[in-house]
Short mmCIF file of C-alpha atoms and ligand atoms in Angstrom, two decimals:
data_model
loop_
_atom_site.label_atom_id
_atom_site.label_comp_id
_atom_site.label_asym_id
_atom_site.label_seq_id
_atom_site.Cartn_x
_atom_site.Cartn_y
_atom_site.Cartn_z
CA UNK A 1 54.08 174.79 -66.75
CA UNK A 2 53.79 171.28 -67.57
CA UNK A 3 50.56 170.08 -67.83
CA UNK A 4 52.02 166.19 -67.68
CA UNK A 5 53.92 166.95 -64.56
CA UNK A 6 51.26 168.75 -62.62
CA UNK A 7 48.89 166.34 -63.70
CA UNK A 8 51.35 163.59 -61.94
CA UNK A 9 51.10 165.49 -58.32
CA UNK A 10 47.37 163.45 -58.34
CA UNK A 11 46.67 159.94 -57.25
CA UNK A 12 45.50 158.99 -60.37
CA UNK A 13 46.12 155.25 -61.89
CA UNK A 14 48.98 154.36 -63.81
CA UNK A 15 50.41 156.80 -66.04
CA UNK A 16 49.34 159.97 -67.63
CA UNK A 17 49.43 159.32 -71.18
CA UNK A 18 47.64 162.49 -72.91
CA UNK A 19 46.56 165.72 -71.29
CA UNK A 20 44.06 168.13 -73.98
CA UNK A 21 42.02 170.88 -73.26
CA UNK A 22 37.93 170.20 -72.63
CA UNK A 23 34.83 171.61 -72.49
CA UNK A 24 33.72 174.94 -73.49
CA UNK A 25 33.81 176.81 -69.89
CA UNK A 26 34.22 180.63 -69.69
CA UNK A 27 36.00 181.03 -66.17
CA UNK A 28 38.41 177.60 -65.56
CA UNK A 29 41.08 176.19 -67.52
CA UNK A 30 39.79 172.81 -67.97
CA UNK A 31 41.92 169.82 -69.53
CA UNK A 32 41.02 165.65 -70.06
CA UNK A 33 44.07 163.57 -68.66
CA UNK A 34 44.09 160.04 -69.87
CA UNK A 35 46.49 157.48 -67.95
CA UNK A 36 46.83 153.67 -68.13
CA UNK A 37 48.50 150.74 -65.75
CA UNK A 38 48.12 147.00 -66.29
CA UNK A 39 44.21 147.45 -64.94
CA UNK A 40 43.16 149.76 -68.01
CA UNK A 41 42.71 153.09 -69.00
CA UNK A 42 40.80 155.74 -66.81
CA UNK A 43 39.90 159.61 -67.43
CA UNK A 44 40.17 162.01 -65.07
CA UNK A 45 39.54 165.90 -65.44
CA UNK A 46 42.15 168.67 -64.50
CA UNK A 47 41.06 171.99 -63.87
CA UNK A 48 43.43 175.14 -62.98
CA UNK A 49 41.14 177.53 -60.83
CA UNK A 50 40.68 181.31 -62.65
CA UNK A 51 42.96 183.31 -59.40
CA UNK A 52 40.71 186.56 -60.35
CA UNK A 53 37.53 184.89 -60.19
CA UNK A 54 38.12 182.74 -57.41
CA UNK A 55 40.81 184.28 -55.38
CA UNK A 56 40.20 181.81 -52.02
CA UNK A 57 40.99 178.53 -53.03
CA UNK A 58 40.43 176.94 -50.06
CA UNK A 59 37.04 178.07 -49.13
CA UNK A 60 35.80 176.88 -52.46
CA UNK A 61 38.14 173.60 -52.44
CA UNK A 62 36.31 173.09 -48.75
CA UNK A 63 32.82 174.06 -50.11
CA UNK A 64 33.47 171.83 -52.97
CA UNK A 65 34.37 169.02 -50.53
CA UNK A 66 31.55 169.46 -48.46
CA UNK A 67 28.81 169.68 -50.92
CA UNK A 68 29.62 166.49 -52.76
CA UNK A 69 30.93 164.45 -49.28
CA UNK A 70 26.88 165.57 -48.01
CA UNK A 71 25.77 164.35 -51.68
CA UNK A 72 27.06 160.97 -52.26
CA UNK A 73 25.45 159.04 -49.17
CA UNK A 74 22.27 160.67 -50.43
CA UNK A 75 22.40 159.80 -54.11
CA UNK A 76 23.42 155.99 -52.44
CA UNK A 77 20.61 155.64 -50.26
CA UNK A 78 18.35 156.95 -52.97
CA UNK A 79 19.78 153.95 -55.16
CA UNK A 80 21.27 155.89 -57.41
CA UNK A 81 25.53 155.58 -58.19
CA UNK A 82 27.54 158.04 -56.65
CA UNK A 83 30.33 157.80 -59.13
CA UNK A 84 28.09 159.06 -62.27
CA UNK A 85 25.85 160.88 -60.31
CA UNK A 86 27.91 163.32 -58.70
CA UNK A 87 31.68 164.83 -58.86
CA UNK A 88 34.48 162.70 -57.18
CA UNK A 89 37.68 164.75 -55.91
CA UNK A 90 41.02 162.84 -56.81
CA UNK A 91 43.48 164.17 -53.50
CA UNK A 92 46.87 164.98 -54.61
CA UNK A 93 49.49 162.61 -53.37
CA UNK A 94 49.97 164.21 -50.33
CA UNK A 95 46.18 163.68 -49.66
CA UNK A 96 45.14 167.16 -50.23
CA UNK A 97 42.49 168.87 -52.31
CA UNK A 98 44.36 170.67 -54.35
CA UNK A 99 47.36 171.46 -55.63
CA UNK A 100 49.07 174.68 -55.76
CA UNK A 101 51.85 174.86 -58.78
CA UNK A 102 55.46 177.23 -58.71
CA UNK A 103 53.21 180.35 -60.11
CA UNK A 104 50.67 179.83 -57.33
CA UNK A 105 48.20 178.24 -59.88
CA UNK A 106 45.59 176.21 -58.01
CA UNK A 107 44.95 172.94 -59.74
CA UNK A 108 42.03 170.15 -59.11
CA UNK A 109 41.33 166.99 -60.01
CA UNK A 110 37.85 164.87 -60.52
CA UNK A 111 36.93 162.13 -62.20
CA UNK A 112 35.87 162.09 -65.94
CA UNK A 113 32.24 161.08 -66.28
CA UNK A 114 32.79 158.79 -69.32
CA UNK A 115 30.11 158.27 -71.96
CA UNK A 116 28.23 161.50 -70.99
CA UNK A 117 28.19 164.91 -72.80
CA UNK A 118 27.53 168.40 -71.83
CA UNK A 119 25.48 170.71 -74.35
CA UNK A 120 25.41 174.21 -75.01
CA UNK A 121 22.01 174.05 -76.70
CA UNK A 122 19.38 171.26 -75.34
CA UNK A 123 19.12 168.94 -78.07
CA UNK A 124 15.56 168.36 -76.94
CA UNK A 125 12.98 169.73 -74.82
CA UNK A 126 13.04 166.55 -73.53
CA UNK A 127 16.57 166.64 -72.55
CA UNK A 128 16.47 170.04 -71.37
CA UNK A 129 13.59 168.68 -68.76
CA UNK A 130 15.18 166.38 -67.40
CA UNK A 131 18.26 169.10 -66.98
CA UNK A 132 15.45 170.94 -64.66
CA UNK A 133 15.29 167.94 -62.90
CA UNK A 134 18.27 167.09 -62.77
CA UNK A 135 18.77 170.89 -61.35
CA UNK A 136 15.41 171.05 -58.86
CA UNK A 137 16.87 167.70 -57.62
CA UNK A 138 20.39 168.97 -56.55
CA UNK A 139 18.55 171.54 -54.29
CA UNK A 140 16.14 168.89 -52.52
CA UNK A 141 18.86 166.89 -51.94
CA UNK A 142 20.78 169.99 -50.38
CA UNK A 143 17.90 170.82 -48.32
CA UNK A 144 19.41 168.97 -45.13
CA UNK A 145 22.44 170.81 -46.02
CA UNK A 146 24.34 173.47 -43.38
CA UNK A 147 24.13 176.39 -45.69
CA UNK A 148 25.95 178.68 -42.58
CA UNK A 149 29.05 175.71 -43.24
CA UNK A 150 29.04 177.58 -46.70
CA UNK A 151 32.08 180.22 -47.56
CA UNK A 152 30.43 182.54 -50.47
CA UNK A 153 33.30 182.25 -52.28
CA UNK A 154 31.92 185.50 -54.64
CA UNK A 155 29.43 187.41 -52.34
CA UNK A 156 26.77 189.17 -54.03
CA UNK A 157 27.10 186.85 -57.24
CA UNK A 158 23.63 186.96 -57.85
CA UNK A 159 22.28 190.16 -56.33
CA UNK A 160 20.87 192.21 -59.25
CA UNK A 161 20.72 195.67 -57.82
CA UNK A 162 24.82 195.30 -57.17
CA UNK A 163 25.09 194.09 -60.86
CA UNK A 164 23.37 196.89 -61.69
CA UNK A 165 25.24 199.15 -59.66
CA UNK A 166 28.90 197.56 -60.97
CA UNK A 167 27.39 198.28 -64.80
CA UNK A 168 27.07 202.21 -63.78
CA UNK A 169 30.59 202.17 -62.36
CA UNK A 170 32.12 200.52 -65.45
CA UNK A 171 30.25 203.65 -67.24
CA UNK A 172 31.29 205.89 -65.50
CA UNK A 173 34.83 204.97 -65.47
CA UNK A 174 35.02 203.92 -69.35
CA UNK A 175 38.05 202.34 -69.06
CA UNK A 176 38.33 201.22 -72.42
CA UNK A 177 36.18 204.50 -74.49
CA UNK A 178 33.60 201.84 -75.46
CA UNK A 179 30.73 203.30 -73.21
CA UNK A 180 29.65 205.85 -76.33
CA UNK A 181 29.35 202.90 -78.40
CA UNK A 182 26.98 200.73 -76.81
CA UNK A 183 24.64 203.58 -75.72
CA UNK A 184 21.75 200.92 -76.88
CA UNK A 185 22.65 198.52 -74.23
CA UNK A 186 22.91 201.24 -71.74
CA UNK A 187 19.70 202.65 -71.92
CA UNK A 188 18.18 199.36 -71.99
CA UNK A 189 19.99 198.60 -68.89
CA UNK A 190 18.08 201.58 -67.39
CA UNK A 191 15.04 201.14 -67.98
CA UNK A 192 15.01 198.40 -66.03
CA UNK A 193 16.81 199.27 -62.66
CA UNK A 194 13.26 199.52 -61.10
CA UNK A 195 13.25 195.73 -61.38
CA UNK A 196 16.75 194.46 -60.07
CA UNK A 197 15.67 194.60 -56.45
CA UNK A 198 12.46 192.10 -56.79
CA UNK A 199 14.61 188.97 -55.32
CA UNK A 200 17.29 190.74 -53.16
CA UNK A 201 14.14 192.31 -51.56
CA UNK A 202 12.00 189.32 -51.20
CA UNK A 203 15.30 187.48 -49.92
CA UNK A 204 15.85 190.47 -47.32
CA UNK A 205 12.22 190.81 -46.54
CA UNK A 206 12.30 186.53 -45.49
CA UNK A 207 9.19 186.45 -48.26
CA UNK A 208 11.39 183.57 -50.02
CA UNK A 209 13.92 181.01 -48.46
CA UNK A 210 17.63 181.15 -48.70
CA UNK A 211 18.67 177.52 -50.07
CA UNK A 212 21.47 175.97 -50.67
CA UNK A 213 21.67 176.18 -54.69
CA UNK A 214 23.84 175.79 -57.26
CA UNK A 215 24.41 179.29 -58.72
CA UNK A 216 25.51 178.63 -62.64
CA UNK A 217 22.86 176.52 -64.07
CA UNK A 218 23.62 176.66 -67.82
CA UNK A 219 22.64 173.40 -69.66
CA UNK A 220 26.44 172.35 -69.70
CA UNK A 221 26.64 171.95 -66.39
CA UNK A 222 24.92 169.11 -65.93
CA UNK A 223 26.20 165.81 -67.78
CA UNK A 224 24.12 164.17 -70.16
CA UNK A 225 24.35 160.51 -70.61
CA UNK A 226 25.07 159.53 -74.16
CA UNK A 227 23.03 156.58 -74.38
CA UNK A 228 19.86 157.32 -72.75
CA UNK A 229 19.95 161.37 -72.90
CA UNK A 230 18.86 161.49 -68.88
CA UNK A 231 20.84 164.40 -66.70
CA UNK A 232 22.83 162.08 -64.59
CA UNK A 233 25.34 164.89 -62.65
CA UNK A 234 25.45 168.41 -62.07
CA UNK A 235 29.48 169.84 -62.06
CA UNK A 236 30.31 173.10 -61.77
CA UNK A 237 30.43 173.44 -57.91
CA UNK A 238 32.57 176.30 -57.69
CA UNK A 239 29.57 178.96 -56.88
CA UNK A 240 27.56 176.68 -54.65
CA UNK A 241 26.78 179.00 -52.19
CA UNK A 242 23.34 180.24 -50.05
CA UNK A 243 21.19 181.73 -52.78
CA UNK A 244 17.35 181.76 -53.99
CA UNK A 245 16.12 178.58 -55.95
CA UNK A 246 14.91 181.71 -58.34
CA UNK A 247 18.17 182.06 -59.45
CA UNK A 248 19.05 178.17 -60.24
CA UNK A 249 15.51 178.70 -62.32
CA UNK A 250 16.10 181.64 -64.12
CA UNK A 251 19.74 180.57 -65.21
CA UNK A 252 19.14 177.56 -66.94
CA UNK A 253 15.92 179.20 -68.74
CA UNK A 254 18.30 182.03 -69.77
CA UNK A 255 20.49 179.13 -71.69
CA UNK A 256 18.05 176.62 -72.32
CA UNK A 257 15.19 179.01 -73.47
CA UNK A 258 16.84 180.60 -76.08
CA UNK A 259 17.07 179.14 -79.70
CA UNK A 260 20.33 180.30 -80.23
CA UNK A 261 23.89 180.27 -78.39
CA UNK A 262 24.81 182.70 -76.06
CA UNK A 263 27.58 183.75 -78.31
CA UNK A 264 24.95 184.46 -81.79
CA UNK A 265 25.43 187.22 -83.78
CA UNK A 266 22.60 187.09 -86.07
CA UNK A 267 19.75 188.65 -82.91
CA UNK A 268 17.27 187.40 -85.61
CA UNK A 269 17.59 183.93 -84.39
CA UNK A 270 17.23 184.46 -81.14
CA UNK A 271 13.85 184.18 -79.53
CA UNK A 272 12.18 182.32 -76.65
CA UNK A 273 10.84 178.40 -76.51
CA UNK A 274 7.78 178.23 -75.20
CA UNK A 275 8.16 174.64 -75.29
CA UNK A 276 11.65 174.26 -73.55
CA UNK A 277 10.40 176.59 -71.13
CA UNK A 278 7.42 174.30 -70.59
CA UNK A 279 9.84 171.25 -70.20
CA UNK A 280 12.01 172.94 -68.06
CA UNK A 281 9.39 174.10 -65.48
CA UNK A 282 7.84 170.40 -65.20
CA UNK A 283 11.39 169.01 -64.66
CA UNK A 284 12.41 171.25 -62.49
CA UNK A 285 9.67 171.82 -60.05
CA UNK A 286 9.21 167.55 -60.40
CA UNK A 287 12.76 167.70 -58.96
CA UNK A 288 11.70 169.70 -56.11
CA UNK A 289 9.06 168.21 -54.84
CA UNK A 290 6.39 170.01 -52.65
CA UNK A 291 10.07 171.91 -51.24
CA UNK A 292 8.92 174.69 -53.31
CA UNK A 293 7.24 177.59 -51.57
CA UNK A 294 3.96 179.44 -53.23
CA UNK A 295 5.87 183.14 -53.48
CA UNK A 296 8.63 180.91 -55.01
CA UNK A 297 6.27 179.70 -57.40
CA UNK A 298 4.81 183.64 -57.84
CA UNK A 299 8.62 184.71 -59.05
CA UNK A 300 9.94 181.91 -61.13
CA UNK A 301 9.08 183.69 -64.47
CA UNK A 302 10.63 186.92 -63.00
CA UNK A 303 13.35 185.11 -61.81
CA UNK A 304 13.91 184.04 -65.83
CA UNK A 305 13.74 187.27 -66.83
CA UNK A 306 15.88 188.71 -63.94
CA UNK A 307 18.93 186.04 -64.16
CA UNK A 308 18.91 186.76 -68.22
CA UNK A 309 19.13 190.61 -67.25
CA UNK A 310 21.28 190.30 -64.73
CA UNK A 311 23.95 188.21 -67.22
CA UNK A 312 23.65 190.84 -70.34
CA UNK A 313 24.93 193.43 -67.70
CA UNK A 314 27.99 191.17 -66.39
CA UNK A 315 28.97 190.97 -70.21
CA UNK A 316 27.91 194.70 -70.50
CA UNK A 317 30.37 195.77 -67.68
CA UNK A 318 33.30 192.99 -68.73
CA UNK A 319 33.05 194.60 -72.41
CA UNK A 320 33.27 198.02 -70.57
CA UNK A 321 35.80 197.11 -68.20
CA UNK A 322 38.31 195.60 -71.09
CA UNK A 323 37.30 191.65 -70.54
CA UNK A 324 38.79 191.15 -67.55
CA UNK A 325 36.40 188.25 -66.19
CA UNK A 326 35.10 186.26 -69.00
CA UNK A 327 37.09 184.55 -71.28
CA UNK A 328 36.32 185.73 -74.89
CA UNK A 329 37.75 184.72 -78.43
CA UNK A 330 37.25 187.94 -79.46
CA UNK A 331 37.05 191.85 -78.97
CA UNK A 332 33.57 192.32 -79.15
CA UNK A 333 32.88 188.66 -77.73
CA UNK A 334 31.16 190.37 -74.30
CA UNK A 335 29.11 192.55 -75.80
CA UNK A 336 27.76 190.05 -78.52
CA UNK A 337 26.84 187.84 -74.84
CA UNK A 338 25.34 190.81 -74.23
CA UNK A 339 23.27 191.56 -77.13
CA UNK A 340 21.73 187.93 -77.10
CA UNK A 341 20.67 188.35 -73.37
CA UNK A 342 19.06 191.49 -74.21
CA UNK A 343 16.90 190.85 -77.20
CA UNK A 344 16.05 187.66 -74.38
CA UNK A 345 14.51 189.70 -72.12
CA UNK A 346 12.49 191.73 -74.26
CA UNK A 347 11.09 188.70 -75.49
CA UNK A 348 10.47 187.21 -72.17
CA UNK A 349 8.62 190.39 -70.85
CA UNK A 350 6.46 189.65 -74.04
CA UNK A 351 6.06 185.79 -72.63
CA UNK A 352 5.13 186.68 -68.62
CA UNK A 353 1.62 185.92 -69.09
CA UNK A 354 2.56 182.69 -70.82
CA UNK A 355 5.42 182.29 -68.06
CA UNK A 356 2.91 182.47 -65.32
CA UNK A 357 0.32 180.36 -66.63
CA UNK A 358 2.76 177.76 -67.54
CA UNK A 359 4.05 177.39 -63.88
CA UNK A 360 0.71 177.53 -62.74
CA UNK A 361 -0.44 174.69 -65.22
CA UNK A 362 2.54 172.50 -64.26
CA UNK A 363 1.86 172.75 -60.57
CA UNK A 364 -1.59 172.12 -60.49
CA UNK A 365 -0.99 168.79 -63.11
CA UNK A 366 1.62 168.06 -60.37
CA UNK A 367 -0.27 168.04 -57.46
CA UNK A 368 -3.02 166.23 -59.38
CA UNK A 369 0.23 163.41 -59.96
CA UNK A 370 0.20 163.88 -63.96
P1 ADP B 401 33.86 176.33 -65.95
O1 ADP B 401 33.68 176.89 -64.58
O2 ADP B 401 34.99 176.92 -66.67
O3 ADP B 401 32.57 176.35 -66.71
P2 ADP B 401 33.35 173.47 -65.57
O4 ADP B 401 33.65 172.84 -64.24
O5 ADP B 401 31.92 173.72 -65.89
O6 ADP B 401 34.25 174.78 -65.72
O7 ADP B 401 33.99 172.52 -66.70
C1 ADP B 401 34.01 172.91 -68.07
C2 ADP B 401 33.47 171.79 -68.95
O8 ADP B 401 34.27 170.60 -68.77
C3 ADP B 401 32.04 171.34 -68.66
O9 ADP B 401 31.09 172.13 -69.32
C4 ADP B 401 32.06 169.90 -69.18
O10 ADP B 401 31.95 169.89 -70.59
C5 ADP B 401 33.47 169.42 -68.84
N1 ADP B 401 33.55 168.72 -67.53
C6 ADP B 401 33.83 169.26 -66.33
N2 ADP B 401 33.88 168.33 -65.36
C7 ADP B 401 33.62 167.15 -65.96
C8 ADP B 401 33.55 165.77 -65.50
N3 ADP B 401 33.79 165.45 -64.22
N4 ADP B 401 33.29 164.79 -66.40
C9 ADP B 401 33.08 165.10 -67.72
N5 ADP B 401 33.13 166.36 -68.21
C10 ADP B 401 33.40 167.37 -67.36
C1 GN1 B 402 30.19 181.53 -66.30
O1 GN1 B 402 31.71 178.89 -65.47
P1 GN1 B 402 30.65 178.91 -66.51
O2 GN1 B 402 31.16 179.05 -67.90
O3 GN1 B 402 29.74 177.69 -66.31
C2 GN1 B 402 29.79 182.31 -65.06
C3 GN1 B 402 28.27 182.33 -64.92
C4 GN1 B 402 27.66 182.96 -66.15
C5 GN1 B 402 28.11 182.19 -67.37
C6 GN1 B 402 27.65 182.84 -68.64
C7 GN1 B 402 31.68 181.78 -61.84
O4 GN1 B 402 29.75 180.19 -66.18
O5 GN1 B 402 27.91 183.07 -63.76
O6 GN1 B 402 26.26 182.94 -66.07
O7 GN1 B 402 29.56 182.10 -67.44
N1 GN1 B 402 30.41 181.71 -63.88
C8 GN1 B 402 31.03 182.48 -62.96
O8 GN1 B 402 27.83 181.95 -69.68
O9 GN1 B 402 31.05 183.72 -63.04
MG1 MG B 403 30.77 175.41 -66.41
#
């Protein structure tokens, strides 16, 4: 596979003068191709699609298509620019979406936001609200949205009590003989199945809306704009799919909360910001806008503690299963992700009260238009 020659099937401008891996992603293969004619240099970003995560390319390529083709005349007619603010498909040149390589790889192209950044830790709390903006924002603007248009490209991605259910398979099975060695984790994991039904049910029940949202909020999906530090684009379309706005919430606390990186070893350094999760909540339900419903409102903190549970347990069962799903740099890589989550729960159980209050202070200062 050539990465110059594949990059070459896209209209891009000019030449293609360097192709490099980017970004710190755990599912795609994601590369920066640089190429130059007479009218400068531009950036674009080539991604090959992981086949066992996303085995329907062209549902997702059509969701993908969809999403930001809705979003653009929005972002313009809010006076905002269309080309920083949200992800720009380059066609192949035959003029389709994507291109499909002599393996049966699945390659895409978009556009490199230049002169932004995306972080695995917020630098700031103030940068990580206006990522909850930035987040709460991309589901207002999807509001309007067909979510029935939608393929879920990975159905029950976020439902909790199937998580929970694929974590006792992996057990059972023990594929790899780790199961006796992470009895910790398992009994954790069990002592909280009573919980993993609270937004599937609520969902099912019609006590919360299904929304268009975003799926896979972690900090570094959104781009950060080097000079001024404002969220200017949420990437990472591939699991844009109907969900619960509990679940965009929860995810980006479960990054953004913690004072250390998913990947830390040392559990001693990893607790929960009260003051991130403060920033967050402001940003995010500011983003919103009065779209957000009072149950909604009720289950943000649980949703926190729920998306952070739910994630230990996909690390959990990819450590299990031999990591077949998430890309790690080492053996015990998963269950490190894992351990992190864990102790992250725990200490937002501790921080409920605090959760609640918090979401309950920023609404009211809200409504009063603080
Ligand atoms: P994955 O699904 O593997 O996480 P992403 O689409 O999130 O793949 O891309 C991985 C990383 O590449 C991002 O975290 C970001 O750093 C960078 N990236 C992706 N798209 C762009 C873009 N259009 N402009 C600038 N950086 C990008
Ligand atoms: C994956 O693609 P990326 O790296 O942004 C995963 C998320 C997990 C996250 C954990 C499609 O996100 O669901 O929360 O890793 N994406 C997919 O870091 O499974
Ligand atoms: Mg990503």
């Amino acid at each position: 596979m050539n990465l110059y020659d594949i990059a070459g099937q896209f209209s891009v401008m000019g030449n293609c003068l360097e192709v490099k891996p980017f970004g710190n992603g755990h599912i795609n293969d994601t590369y920066a191709v640089t190429c130059a004619s007479e009218d400068g240099v531009r950036r674009y970003i080539l991604q090959m699609l992981n086949s066992r995560v996303f085995p329907h390319p062209t549902a997702l390529m059509n969701n993908f298509a969809a999403v930001t083709g809705y979003l653009r005349p929005v972002i313009k007619a809010e006076g905002g620019n269309p080309d920083r603010e949200c992800l720009h498909l380059i066609p192949t040149l035959d003029g389709a979406v994507y291109y499909v390589d002599k393996r049966g790889e699945v390659w895409r192209m978009t556009q490199l936001i230049e002169n932004t950044d995306a972080y695995l830790i917020a630098e700031s709390s103030a940068m990580f609200e206006d990522a909850g903006r930035a987040f709460g924002l991309f589901i207002k603007r999807l509001q309007g949205f067909d979510a029935a248009s939608l393929i879920e490209v990975i159905p029950d991605f976020h439902n909790t009590v199937k998580r929970y259910q694929n974590l006792e398979k992996a057990i059972a099975e023990d594929k790899m003989g780790r199961a006796a060695g992470v009895k910790d984790m398992i009994d954790f994991a069990r002592a909280r199945k009573g919980i993993t039904g609270i937004i599937v049910d609520a969902l099912d029940k019609g006590e919360i809306p299904l929304r268009v949202t975003h799926n896979d909020t972690k900090l570094n999906n959104v781009l950060i704009d080097n000079a001024t530090k404002k969220a200017i684009c949420v990437i990472d379309l591939d699991t844009v799919m109907p969900g619960s706005l509990l679940y965009d919430f929860g995810d980006a606390i479960r990054v953004g909360c913690s004072t250390a990186a998913e990947d830390e070893k040392d559990l001693s350094k990893v607790h929960f910001s009260q003051e991130n999760f403060l920033a967050f909540t402001r940003g995010f339900m500011r983003g919103l806008g009065d779209s957000i419903t009072q149950k909604e409102r009720e289950l943000l903190p649980m949703g926190a503690i729920l998306m952070t549970f739910e994630c230990g347990m996909r690390f959990l069962t990819d450590y299990l299963e031999g990591d077949v799903y998430f890309k790690t740099a080492y053996p015990e890589h998963n269950l490190v992700r894992c351990r992190t989550q864990f102790k992250l729960v725990e200490e937002l159980e501790a921080n409920l009260t605090f959760m609640k209050d918090t979401v309950e202070r920023v609404y009211s200062d809200l409504k009063k238009g603080l």
